[in-house]
Amino acid sequence: MGILNVTPDSFSDGGSFQEQDAALHRVEKMLAEGVDIIDIGGESTRPGAQAVSEQAELERVVPVIEAIRARFAVPLSIDTSKPAVMQAAITAGADLVNDVCALQAEGALNVCASLDVPICLMHMQGQPRTMQQAPQYHDVVQDVSQFFAARIAACEAAGIVRSRLILDPGFGFGKTLQHNIDLLRRLDEFSVLGLPILVGLSRKSMIGAVLDHRPVEGRLHGSVAGAVIAAMNGASIVRVHDVGATVDAIKLVNAVANQ
Ligand code: 7PJ
């Protein structure tokens, strides 16, 4: 899964020609590098990030989804927590909902029940603005598993069949470095839930932390290593910025796994 951030440029608040053109070029490059799914996000969920209004998020992502859909057949994912954005994105041609709030926003369960697409439920402790202040768990894998079980039950109660769900432990979302390391090492424990696992580690601060506080530009090799570990420990989807390097690495993982 290749990441396509749609954030405003200096020309407009979103939806400008320049912005769409840049997005289409990114998509073309990712396709040439072997991407399977493109994840489109109009709101930053990084630690400390400010919230974006529904209107602004719609104006950013909908024109980009329409423009990509008109030109390419690649499956598109919408990275949002807002029910109105989920609805509009799927109507515009997106194929998957990726929600870092696991459909906990008011109305999200109902909207997704009415949409016939897969949904990624991500775990987060706290809220983006404050989640890294003092994350605490009894046992991070057990606690995240319990959260998954509760959200799967909430989805089923709302009429979303279990087979539509994908689970993501949410690396960096209310987790210390040790929590992230434990989740990655023990990722296979989530396989008892019987659903595909998605992992997003690309360029995240845990990679920087392991590499002696390496800035984001220097995290490519660490991110690829993280994707390899995730794939070997059972992840079905890895969400990354650097598609070409990751595709090569995962081909090696698969060549060995499929023997
Ligand atoms: C994730 C995400 C992730 C899923 C972001 C970043 C922060 N969606 N959206 N999993 N991270 N499913 O890319 O650094 O880990 S935004």
Short mmCIF file of C-alpha atoms and ligand atoms in Angstrom, two decimals:
data_model
loop_
_atom_site.label_atom_id
_atom_site.label_comp_id
_atom_site.label_asym_id
_atom_site.label_seq_id
_atom_site.Cartn_x
_atom_site.Cartn_y
_atom_site.Cartn_z
CA MET A 1 0.00 0.00 0.00
CA GLY A 2 1.57 3.26 -1.16
CA ILE A 3 0.94 6.47 0.77
CA LEU A 4 -0.43 9.49 -1.09
CA ASN A 5 -0.72 12.52 1.18
CA VAL A 6 -2.98 15.20 -0.22
CA THR A 7 -2.13 18.30 1.71
CA PRO A 8 -2.72 21.83 0.47
CA ASP A 9 -0.07 23.61 -1.56
CA SER A 10 0.61 27.32 -1.75
CA PHE A 11 -1.90 27.76 -4.60
CA SER A 12 -5.11 26.84 -2.77
CA ASP A 13 -6.72 25.09 0.21
CA GLY A 14 -7.08 21.93 -1.83
CA GLY A 15 -8.19 20.61 -5.17
CA SER A 16 -5.97 22.87 -7.30
CA PHE A 17 -4.70 21.74 -10.69
CA GLN A 18 -1.09 21.77 -9.45
CA GLU A 19 -2.02 19.59 -6.51
CA GLN A 20 -3.88 17.07 -8.66
CA ASP A 21 -1.07 16.99 -11.18
CA ALA A 22 1.47 16.26 -8.44
CA ALA A 23 -0.78 13.51 -7.05
CA LEU A 24 -1.17 11.88 -10.48
CA HIS A 25 2.59 11.90 -10.98
CA ARG A 26 3.10 10.23 -7.58
CA VAL A 27 0.52 7.59 -8.55
CA GLU A 28 2.23 6.93 -11.90
CA LYS A 29 5.56 6.46 -10.13
CA MET A 30 4.09 4.12 -7.51
CA LEU A 31 2.38 2.06 -10.24
CA ALA A 32 5.66 1.72 -12.12
CA GLU A 33 7.23 0.51 -8.86
CA GLY A 34 4.59 -2.19 -8.33
CA VAL A 35 2.10 -0.72 -5.85
CA ASP A 36 -1.08 -2.75 -5.16
CA ILE A 37 -3.21 -0.18 -3.27
CA ILE A 38 -2.90 3.60 -2.95
CA ASP A 39 -3.88 5.11 0.41
CA ILE A 40 -5.10 8.69 0.07
CA GLY A 41 -5.09 10.93 3.13
CA GLY A 42 -6.17 14.56 3.50
CA GLU A 43 -5.66 14.90 7.25
CA SER A 44 -2.37 14.53 9.09
CA THR A 45 -2.64 12.15 12.03
CA ARG A 46 0.97 12.58 13.08
CA PRO A 47 1.57 13.20 16.79
CA GLY A 48 0.66 16.79 17.63
CA ALA A 49 -1.10 17.47 14.28
CA GLN A 50 -4.05 19.87 14.12
CA ALA A 51 -7.49 18.64 13.09
CA VAL A 52 -8.83 19.43 9.60
CA SER A 53 -12.47 20.39 8.96
CA GLU A 54 -14.77 18.00 7.11
CA GLN A 55 -15.21 20.50 4.28
CA ALA A 56 -11.45 20.99 3.85
CA GLU A 57 -10.81 17.24 3.89
CA LEU A 58 -13.54 16.65 1.29
CA GLU A 59 -12.15 19.37 -0.97
CA ARG A 60 -8.69 17.85 -0.76
CA VAL A 61 -9.41 14.17 -1.33
CA VAL A 62 -12.50 13.90 -3.55
CA PRO A 63 -11.03 15.63 -6.67
CA VAL A 64 -7.84 13.58 -6.33
CA ILE A 65 -9.77 10.29 -6.09
CA GLU A 66 -11.85 11.25 -9.14
CA ALA A 67 -8.75 12.22 -11.13
CA ILE A 68 -6.92 8.97 -10.28
CA ARG A 69 -10.04 6.86 -10.90
CA ALA A 70 -10.52 8.44 -14.34
CA ARG A 71 -7.00 7.36 -15.38
CA PHE A 72 -5.93 4.28 -13.42
CA ALA A 73 -7.60 1.05 -12.26
CA VAL A 74 -5.46 0.69 -9.10
CA PRO A 75 -7.45 0.05 -5.89
CA LEU A 76 -7.73 3.21 -3.77
CA SER A 77 -7.98 3.46 -0.01
CA ILE A 78 -9.28 6.51 1.86
CA ASP A 79 -7.43 7.33 5.09
CA THR A 80 -10.06 9.15 7.13
CA SER A 81 -12.05 8.98 10.35
CA LYS A 82 -14.94 11.15 9.17
CA PRO A 83 -18.10 9.34 8.00
CA ALA A 84 -18.93 12.02 5.39
CA VAL A 85 -15.46 11.69 3.88
CA MET A 86 -15.73 7.87 3.83
CA GLN A 87 -19.05 8.15 2.00
CA ALA A 88 -17.89 10.77 -0.52
CA ALA A 89 -14.59 8.98 -1.19
CA ILE A 90 -16.27 5.65 -1.93
CA THR A 91 -18.82 7.40 -4.16
CA ALA A 92 -15.91 9.06 -5.99
CA GLY A 93 -14.36 5.63 -6.66
CA ALA A 94 -12.33 4.59 -3.60
CA ASP A 95 -12.34 0.88 -2.75
CA LEU A 96 -11.31 0.62 0.91
CA VAL A 97 -11.78 2.62 4.13
CA ASN A 98 -8.67 3.04 6.31
CA ASP A 99 -9.66 4.49 9.68
CA VAL A 100 -7.07 5.24 12.38
CA CYS A 101 -10.04 5.64 14.78
CA ALA A 102 -11.47 2.18 13.95
CA LEU A 103 -14.97 3.56 13.18
CA GLN A 104 -15.36 5.12 16.63
CA ALA A 105 -16.48 8.53 15.28
CA GLU A 106 -20.21 9.10 15.55
CA GLY A 107 -21.95 7.73 12.46
CA ALA A 108 -18.91 5.88 11.08
CA LEU A 109 -20.25 2.39 11.80
CA ASN A 110 -23.56 3.16 10.09
CA VAL A 111 -21.96 4.73 7.04
CA CYS A 112 -19.61 1.77 6.64
CA ALA A 113 -22.47 -0.69 7.07
CA SER A 114 -24.04 0.92 3.99
CA LEU A 115 -20.80 0.79 1.95
CA ASP A 116 -19.76 -2.54 0.46
CA VAL A 117 -15.99 -2.16 0.88
CA PRO A 118 -13.22 -3.56 3.12
CA ILE A 119 -12.39 -1.54 6.23
CA CYS A 120 -9.08 -1.27 8.09
CA LEU A 121 -9.58 -0.84 11.84
CA MET A 122 -6.48 0.71 13.43
CA HIS A 123 -5.69 0.79 17.13
CA MET A 124 -4.77 4.11 18.73
CA GLN A 125 -4.44 4.93 22.42
CA GLY A 126 -5.60 8.51 23.07
CA GLN A 127 -5.87 11.25 20.43
CA PRO A 128 -3.23 12.32 17.87
CA ARG A 129 -2.52 15.61 19.63
CA THR A 130 -1.58 14.00 22.97
CA MET A 131 -1.17 10.26 22.33
CA GLN A 132 2.62 10.17 22.75
CA GLN A 133 2.61 11.84 26.19
CA ALA A 134 2.47 8.72 28.39
CA PRO A 135 1.23 5.61 26.61
CA GLN A 136 0.55 2.74 29.02
CA TYR A 137 -0.50 -0.88 28.59
CA HIS A 138 -0.87 -3.95 30.77
CA ASP A 139 0.44 -6.04 27.89
CA VAL A 140 0.44 -4.18 24.60
CA VAL A 141 -0.39 -7.21 22.40
CA GLN A 142 -3.17 -8.40 24.73
CA ASP A 143 -4.60 -4.90 25.11
CA VAL A 144 -4.61 -4.24 21.36
CA SER A 145 -6.17 -7.69 20.76
CA GLN A 146 -8.95 -6.86 23.22
CA PHE A 147 -9.54 -3.58 21.42
CA PHE A 148 -9.75 -5.45 18.09
CA ALA A 149 -12.24 -7.94 19.53
CA ALA A 150 -14.43 -5.09 20.83
CA ARG A 151 -14.32 -3.19 17.53
CA ILE A 152 -15.02 -6.36 15.50
CA ALA A 153 -18.06 -6.95 17.74
CA ALA A 154 -19.21 -3.32 17.27
CA CYS A 155 -18.87 -3.71 13.49
CA GLU A 156 -20.83 -6.95 13.46
CA ALA A 157 -23.56 -5.43 15.64
CA ALA A 158 -23.83 -2.56 13.10
CA GLY A 159 -24.22 -5.02 10.21
CA ILE A 160 -20.64 -5.08 8.91
CA VAL A 161 -19.61 -8.64 8.17
CA ARG A 162 -16.37 -9.76 9.76
CA SER A 163 -14.85 -10.78 6.42
CA ARG A 164 -14.72 -7.11 5.38
CA LEU A 165 -12.31 -6.23 8.20
CA ILE A 166 -8.54 -5.68 8.24
CA LEU A 167 -6.68 -5.07 11.52
CA ASP A 168 -3.78 -2.71 12.20
CA PRO A 169 -2.03 -2.38 15.61
CA GLY A 170 -1.26 1.27 14.82
CA PHE A 171 2.51 1.68 15.14
CA GLY A 172 3.35 5.00 16.76
CA PHE A 173 -0.23 5.79 17.77
CA GLY A 174 -0.01 6.04 21.56
CA LYS A 175 2.97 3.67 21.87
CA THR A 176 6.47 3.94 23.28
CA LEU A 177 9.40 2.55 21.32
CA GLN A 178 9.24 -0.60 23.47
CA HIS A 179 5.51 -1.03 22.75
CA ASN A 180 6.18 -0.72 19.00
CA ILE A 181 9.03 -3.24 19.18
CA ASP A 182 6.86 -5.69 21.16
CA LEU A 183 4.01 -5.35 18.64
CA LEU A 184 6.34 -5.99 15.71
CA ARG A 185 8.07 -8.96 17.34
CA ARG A 186 4.76 -10.52 18.45
CA LEU A 187 2.69 -9.53 15.38
CA ASP A 188 1.90 -13.19 14.65
CA GLU A 189 -0.20 -13.34 17.85
CA PHE A 190 -2.91 -11.31 16.08
CA SER A 191 -3.36 -14.12 13.55
CA VAL A 192 -5.74 -15.94 15.96
CA LEU A 193 -8.34 -13.30 15.05
CA GLY A 194 -8.32 -14.73 11.51
CA LEU A 195 -8.26 -11.37 9.69
CA PRO A 196 -5.62 -9.75 7.46
CA ILE A 197 -3.10 -7.56 9.28
CA LEU A 198 -1.96 -4.18 7.93
CA VAL A 199 1.24 -2.57 9.22
CA GLY A 200 2.43 1.03 8.81
CA LEU A 201 5.99 1.67 9.99
CA SER A 202 7.30 3.66 7.06
CA ARG A 203 9.59 6.53 8.15
CA LYS A 204 7.98 6.58 11.60
CA SER A 205 9.82 7.83 14.67
CA MET A 206 10.36 4.29 15.97
CA ILE A 207 12.64 3.73 12.96
CA GLY A 208 14.42 7.00 13.71
CA ALA A 209 14.73 6.07 17.39
CA VAL A 210 16.36 2.71 16.67
CA LEU A 211 18.78 4.50 14.29
CA ASP A 212 20.02 6.97 16.93
CA HIS A 213 17.40 9.64 16.18
CA ARG A 214 17.90 9.59 12.43
CA PRO A 215 15.82 12.30 10.70
CA VAL A 216 12.99 11.24 8.41
CA GLU A 217 15.05 11.49 5.18
CA GLY A 218 17.42 8.79 6.46
CA ARG A 219 14.85 6.15 7.38
CA LEU A 220 14.46 4.27 4.06
CA HIS A 221 16.54 1.20 4.89
CA GLY A 222 15.14 0.93 8.41
CA SER A 223 11.61 1.23 7.03
CA VAL A 224 12.22 -1.53 4.48
CA ALA A 225 13.64 -3.75 7.23
CA GLY A 226 10.52 -3.03 9.29
CA ALA A 227 8.27 -4.00 6.37
CA VAL A 228 10.22 -7.26 5.94
CA ILE A 229 9.86 -8.15 9.63
CA ALA A 230 6.15 -7.32 9.48
CA ALA A 231 5.62 -9.48 6.39
CA MET A 232 7.57 -12.39 7.93
CA ASN A 233 5.47 -12.08 11.10
CA GLY A 234 2.17 -12.26 9.23
CA ALA A 235 1.30 -8.83 7.83
CA SER A 236 -0.69 -9.05 4.57
CA ILE A 237 -0.42 -5.36 3.73
CA VAL A 238 2.40 -2.91 4.43
CA ARG A 239 1.65 0.82 4.18
CA VAL A 240 4.76 2.60 2.87
CA HIS A 241 6.16 5.75 1.27
CA ASP A 242 8.93 3.98 -0.66
CA VAL A 243 7.11 1.53 -2.90
CA GLY A 244 9.93 0.30 -5.18
CA ALA A 245 12.35 -0.62 -2.41
CA THR A 246 9.61 -2.29 -0.35
CA VAL A 247 8.22 -4.29 -3.30
CA ASP A 248 11.70 -5.74 -3.97
CA ALA A 249 12.15 -6.66 -0.31
CA ILE A 250 8.71 -8.27 0.00
CA LYS A 251 9.34 -10.31 -3.17
CA LEU A 252 12.28 -11.88 -1.33
CA VAL A 253 10.10 -12.59 1.72
CA ASN A 254 7.48 -14.24 -0.49
CA ALA A 255 10.02 -16.25 -2.48
CA VAL A 256 11.25 -17.81 0.77
CA ALA A 257 7.79 -18.16 2.36
CA ASN A 258 6.30 -19.86 -0.71
CA GLN A 259 8.88 -22.65 -0.87
C1 7PJ B 1 -1.09 4.76 9.65
C2 7PJ B 1 -2.25 5.08 8.95
C3 7PJ B 1 -0.87 3.41 10.06
C4 7PJ B 1 -2.98 2.89 9.03
C5 7PJ B 1 -1.08 6.86 9.22
C6 7PJ B 1 2.16 8.16 9.15
C7 7PJ B 1 1.01 8.60 9.98
N1 7PJ B 1 -3.20 4.15 8.63
N2 7PJ B 1 -2.23 6.40 8.70
N3 7PJ B 1 -1.85 2.52 9.72
N4 7PJ B 1 -0.36 5.89 9.79
N5 7PJ B 1 -3.89 1.94 8.74
O1 7PJ B 1 2.05 7.64 8.06
O2 7PJ B 1 3.30 8.38 9.68
O3 7PJ B 1 0.11 3.03 10.69
S1 7PJ B 1 -0.60 8.54 9.16
#
